[in-house]
XYZ file of C-alpha atoms in Angstrom:
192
model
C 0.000 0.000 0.000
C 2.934 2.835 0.951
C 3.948 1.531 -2.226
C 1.240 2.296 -4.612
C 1.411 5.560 -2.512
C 4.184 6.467 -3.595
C 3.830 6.106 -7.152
C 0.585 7.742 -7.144
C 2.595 11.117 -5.305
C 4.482 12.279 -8.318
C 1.234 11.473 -10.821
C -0.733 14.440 -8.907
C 2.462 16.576 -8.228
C 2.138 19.694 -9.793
C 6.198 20.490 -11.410
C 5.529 24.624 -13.006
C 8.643 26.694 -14.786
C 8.641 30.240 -14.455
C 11.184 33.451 -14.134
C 11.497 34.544 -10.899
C 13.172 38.315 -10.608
C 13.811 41.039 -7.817
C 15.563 43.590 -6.213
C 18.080 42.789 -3.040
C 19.519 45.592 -0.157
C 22.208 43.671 1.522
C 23.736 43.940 5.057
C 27.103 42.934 6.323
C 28.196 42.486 9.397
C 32.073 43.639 9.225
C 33.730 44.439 12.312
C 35.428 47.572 11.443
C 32.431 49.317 10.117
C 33.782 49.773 6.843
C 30.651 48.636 5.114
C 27.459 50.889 5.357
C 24.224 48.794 4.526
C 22.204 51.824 3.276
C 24.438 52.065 0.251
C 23.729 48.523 -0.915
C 21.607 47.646 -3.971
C 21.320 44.767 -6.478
C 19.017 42.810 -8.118
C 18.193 39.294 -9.535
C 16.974 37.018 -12.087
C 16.718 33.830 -13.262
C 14.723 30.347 -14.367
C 12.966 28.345 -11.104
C 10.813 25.728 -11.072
C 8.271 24.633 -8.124
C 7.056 21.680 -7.322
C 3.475 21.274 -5.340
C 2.655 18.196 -3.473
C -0.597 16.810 -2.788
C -0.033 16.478 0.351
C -1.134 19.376 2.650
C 0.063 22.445 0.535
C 3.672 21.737 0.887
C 5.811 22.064 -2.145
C 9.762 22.862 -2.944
C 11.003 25.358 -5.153
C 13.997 25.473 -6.661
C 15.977 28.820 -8.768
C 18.904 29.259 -10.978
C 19.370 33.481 -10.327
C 22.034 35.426 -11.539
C 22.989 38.231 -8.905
C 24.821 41.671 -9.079
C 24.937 43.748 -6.334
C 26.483 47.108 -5.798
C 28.861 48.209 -2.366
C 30.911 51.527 -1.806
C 33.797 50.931 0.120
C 35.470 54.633 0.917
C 33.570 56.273 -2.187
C 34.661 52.959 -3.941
C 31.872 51.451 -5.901
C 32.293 47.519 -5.716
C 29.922 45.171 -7.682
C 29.836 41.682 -6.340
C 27.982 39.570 -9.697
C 27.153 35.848 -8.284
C 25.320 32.895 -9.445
C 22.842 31.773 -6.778
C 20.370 28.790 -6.298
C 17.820 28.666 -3.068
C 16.100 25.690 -2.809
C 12.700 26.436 -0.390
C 10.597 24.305 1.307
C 7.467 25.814 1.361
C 3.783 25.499 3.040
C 1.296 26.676 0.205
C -2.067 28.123 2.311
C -5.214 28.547 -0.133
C -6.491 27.065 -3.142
C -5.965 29.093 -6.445
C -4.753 31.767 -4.216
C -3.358 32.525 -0.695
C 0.282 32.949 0.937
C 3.149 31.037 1.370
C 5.954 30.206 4.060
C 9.119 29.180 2.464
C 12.856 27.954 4.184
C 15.885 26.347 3.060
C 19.363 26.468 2.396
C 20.825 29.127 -0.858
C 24.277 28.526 -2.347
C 26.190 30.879 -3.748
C 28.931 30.888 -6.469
C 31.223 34.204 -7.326
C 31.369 34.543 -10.892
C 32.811 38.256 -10.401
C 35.700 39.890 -9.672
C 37.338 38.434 -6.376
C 39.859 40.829 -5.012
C 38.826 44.291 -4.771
C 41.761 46.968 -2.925
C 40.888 50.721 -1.904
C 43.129 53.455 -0.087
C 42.717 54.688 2.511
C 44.847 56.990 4.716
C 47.716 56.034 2.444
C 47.015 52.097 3.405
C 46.301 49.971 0.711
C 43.203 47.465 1.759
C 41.886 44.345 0.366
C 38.572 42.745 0.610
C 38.484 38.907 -0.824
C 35.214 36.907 -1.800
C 35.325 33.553 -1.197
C 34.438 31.342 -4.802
C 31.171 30.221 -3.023
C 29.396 30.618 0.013
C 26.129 29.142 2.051
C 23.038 30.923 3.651
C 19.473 30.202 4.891
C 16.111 31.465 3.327
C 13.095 33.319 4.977
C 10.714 33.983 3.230
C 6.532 34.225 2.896
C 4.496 35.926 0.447
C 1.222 36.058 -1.462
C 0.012 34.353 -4.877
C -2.624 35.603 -6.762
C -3.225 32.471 -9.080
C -1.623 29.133 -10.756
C 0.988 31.836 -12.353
C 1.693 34.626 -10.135
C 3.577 35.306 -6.744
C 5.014 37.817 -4.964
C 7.291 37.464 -1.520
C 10.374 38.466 0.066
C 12.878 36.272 1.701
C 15.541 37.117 4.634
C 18.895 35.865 3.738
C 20.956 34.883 6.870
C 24.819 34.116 6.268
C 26.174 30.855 7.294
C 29.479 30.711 5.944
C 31.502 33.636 5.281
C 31.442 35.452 2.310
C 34.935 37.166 2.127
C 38.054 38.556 4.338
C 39.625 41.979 4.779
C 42.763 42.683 5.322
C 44.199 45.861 5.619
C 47.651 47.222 7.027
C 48.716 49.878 9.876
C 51.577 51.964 8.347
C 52.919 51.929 11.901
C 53.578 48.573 12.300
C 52.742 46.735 9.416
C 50.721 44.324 10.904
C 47.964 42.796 9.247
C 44.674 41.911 10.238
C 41.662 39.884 9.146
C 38.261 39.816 9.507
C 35.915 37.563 7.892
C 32.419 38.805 6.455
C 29.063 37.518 6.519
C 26.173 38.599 4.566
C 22.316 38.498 5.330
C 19.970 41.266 3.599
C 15.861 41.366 2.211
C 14.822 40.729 -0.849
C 11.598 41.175 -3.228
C 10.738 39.137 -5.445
C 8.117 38.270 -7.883
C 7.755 34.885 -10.181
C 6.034 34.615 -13.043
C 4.872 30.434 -14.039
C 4.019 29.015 -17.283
């Protein structure tokens, strides 16, 4: 009998492809301050695909999303361009329309620059990314039909993303500090 269940799962699954796009502000908790949140903006876009169950509204979605966003580091402007894929869990509430509650894990891969060096009191600084990176998805929204939904998601920074190192003129020591990044995001997805 679990059997036949299982085979009869997939037959009433609902699998939709869409675009899913939106616009990012990122924060970054640096412990130097050199990084001011309010300057942050980038944006998003890319194929996804969900996945609805038959079994009490849950569902998984999963996005291919290329990501730019923009930082100023001492007047510097810095644009970070990544290749990311969340993959959601997500409780579906309402039939044709309703909201949604979505979690799971996002991985991130740089496909940007990687070194990026700035000035600053006549001390040359360096901020590295790191090639890829791991965070955890927030998110809930609203859909208005089979085709149409529009959320945002809280990105929270598991591993880090990058380290700084800059050097005292005094001394010449250097120092590091690593860099992990968690921000909002809107989005809208359009399904076929």
């Amino acid at each position: 009998m679990a059997s036949a269940l299982l085979i009869a799962l997939p037959a009433r699954a609902q699998l939709k492809f869409g675009f899913k796009g939106g616009l990012n502000v990122t924060e970054m908790s640096f412990s130097e301050k050199v990084f001011d949140s309010s300057n942050r903006f980038g944006y998003f876009i890319g194929p996804t695909v969900k996945f609805n169950l038959p079994i009490g509204g849950l569902g998984i979605d999963i996005a291919g999303l290329y990501e730019t966003k923009t930082t100023k580091v001492n007047g510097k402007a810095i644009e970070q361009e990544n290749i990311i894929v969340p993959a959601n869990l997500r409780l579906n509430v309402g039939a044709g329309a309703g909201f949604y509650l979505a979690l799971g894990p996002q991985f991130a891969f740089n496909i940007g620059d990687d070194e990026f060096k700035w000035n600053k009191d006549g001390v040359e600084n360096t901020f590295q990314l790191k090639k890829s990176f791991l965070s955890v998805n927030l998110g809930a929204g609203i859909y208005f039909s089979k085709h149409l939904e529009v959320g945002f998601t809280y990105n929270i920074g598991v591993s880090t993303t990058g380290d700084a190192s800059w050097s005292d003129a005094r001394d010449a020591v250097l120092k590091e500090d690593d860099t992990k990044a968690k921000g909002w995001s809107v989005q809208a997805a359009l399904y076929f």
